[in-house]
Short mmCIF file of C-alpha atoms in Angstrom, two decimals:
data_model
loop_
_atom_site.label_atom_id
_atom_site.label_comp_id
_atom_site.label_asym_id
_atom_site.label_seq_id
_atom_site.Cartn_x
_atom_site.Cartn_y
_atom_site.Cartn_z
CA MET A 1 6.04 -11.15 -53.91
CA ASN A 2 4.67 -11.67 -50.41
CA ALA A 3 3.15 -8.47 -48.94
CA ASN A 4 4.34 -9.50 -45.46
CA ALA A 5 7.96 -10.00 -46.52
CA ILE A 6 10.68 -7.89 -44.99
CA PHE A 7 13.68 -6.99 -47.10
CA LEU A 8 16.54 -6.54 -44.68
CA LYS A 9 19.09 -6.09 -47.41
CA GLU A 10 17.47 -2.74 -48.22
CA LEU A 11 17.93 -1.47 -44.66
CA SER A 12 21.10 -0.22 -43.10
CA VAL A 13 22.08 -1.45 -39.64
CA GLU A 14 21.09 1.92 -38.19
CA GLN A 15 17.69 1.83 -39.87
CA LEU A 16 17.08 -1.70 -38.58
CA GLN A 17 18.09 -0.67 -35.06
CA GLN A 18 15.78 2.34 -35.23
CA LEU A 19 12.90 0.18 -36.51
CA ILE A 20 13.38 -2.33 -33.68
CA ASN A 21 13.77 0.45 -31.11
CA THR A 22 10.56 2.15 -32.27
CA SER A 23 8.64 -1.13 -32.25
CA VAL A 24 9.80 -1.99 -28.73
CA LYS A 25 9.00 1.51 -27.43
CA ASN A 26 5.52 1.35 -28.96
CA GLY A 27 4.93 -2.07 -27.41
CA ILE A 28 6.04 -0.87 -23.98
CA GLN A 29 3.89 2.26 -24.26
CA GLU A 30 0.82 0.21 -25.20
CA PHE A 31 1.45 -2.11 -22.25
CA GLN A 32 1.81 0.83 -19.83
CA ASN A 33 -1.39 2.41 -21.15
CA GLU A 34 -3.22 -0.87 -20.69
CA ILE A 35 -1.99 -1.21 -17.12
CA GLN A 36 -2.90 2.39 -16.28
CA SER A 37 -6.35 2.06 -17.81
CA LYS A 38 -7.13 -0.89 -15.54
CA ASP A 39 -7.46 0.10 -11.91
CA ASN A 40 -6.75 -3.28 -10.37
CA SER A 41 -6.40 -1.87 -6.88
CA GLU A 42 -10.14 -2.08 -6.16
CA GLU A 43 -10.66 -5.34 -7.99
CA LEU A 44 -12.70 -7.80 -5.95
CA LEU A 45 -11.44 -11.37 -5.81
CA THR A 46 -13.43 -14.46 -4.90
CA ARG A 47 -12.15 -16.86 -2.26
CA ASP A 48 -10.63 -19.13 -4.90
CA GLN A 49 -9.01 -16.21 -6.72
CA THR A 50 -7.64 -14.91 -3.41
CA CYS A 51 -6.16 -18.30 -2.55
CA ASP A 52 -4.55 -18.47 -6.00
CA PHE A 53 -3.29 -14.89 -5.69
CA LEU A 54 -1.72 -15.49 -2.26
CA LYS A 55 -0.75 -19.11 -3.04
CA ILE A 56 -2.47 -20.38 0.10
CA ASP A 57 -5.05 -23.01 0.98
CA SER A 58 -8.69 -22.05 1.62
CA SER A 59 -8.34 -23.09 5.28
CA THR A 60 -5.51 -20.58 5.68
CA LEU A 61 -7.63 -17.85 4.11
CA TRP A 62 -10.50 -18.74 6.45
CA ALA A 63 -8.17 -18.55 9.48
CA TRP A 64 -6.66 -15.25 8.38
CA THR A 65 -10.12 -13.81 7.80
CA ASN A 66 -11.31 -14.91 11.26
CA LYS A 67 -8.15 -13.45 12.86
CA GLN A 68 -8.80 -10.25 10.87
CA LYS A 69 -5.42 -10.46 9.16
CA VAL A 70 -7.29 -9.88 5.89
CA LYS A 71 -10.56 -8.05 5.33
CA ALA A 72 -13.44 -9.85 3.68
CA TYR A 73 -16.52 -8.31 2.11
CA GLY A 74 -19.67 -10.29 1.66
CA ILE A 75 -22.97 -10.53 -0.11
CA GLY A 76 -25.03 -13.35 1.32
CA ALA A 77 -22.78 -16.37 1.69
CA ARG A 78 -20.25 -15.06 -0.82
CA ARG A 79 -16.97 -13.53 0.32
CA TYR A 80 -14.79 -11.14 -1.63
CA TYR A 81 -11.37 -9.64 -0.99
CA LYS A 82 -9.91 -6.41 -2.38
CA ARG A 83 -6.64 -6.93 -4.21
CA SER A 84 -5.25 -3.63 -2.86
CA GLU A 85 -5.98 -4.62 0.74
CA LEU A 86 -4.38 -8.02 0.25
CA LEU A 87 -1.22 -6.31 -0.98
CA GLU A 88 -1.31 -3.96 2.03
CA CYS A 89 -1.48 -6.97 4.39
CA LEU A 90 1.82 -8.27 3.10
CA THR A 91 4.65 -7.31 5.43
CA LEU A 92 8.38 -7.21 4.88
CA LEU A 93 10.11 -9.94 6.83
CA LYS A 94 13.40 -9.16 8.52
CA LYS A 95 16.25 -11.59 8.01
#
């Protein structure tokens, strides 16, 4: 017998539903814990990561930075952007 085998014929429909329900709840709980444990709001992104995140070209990022639409932080010639501040810059467009 295979140790990884599942014998569904030994489970009632209710037991199977409960098993699936418990597994899904545990998976969701683990995912929520993982998200909460990571504080992505202060994560620093490089220029390339910021362009990927916002789906823009580097020239657009440069223009937005110069117009102070987005805040950049630097060390030497390197520029970084806070994920939380990028999200704050997004505005709701009226139709």
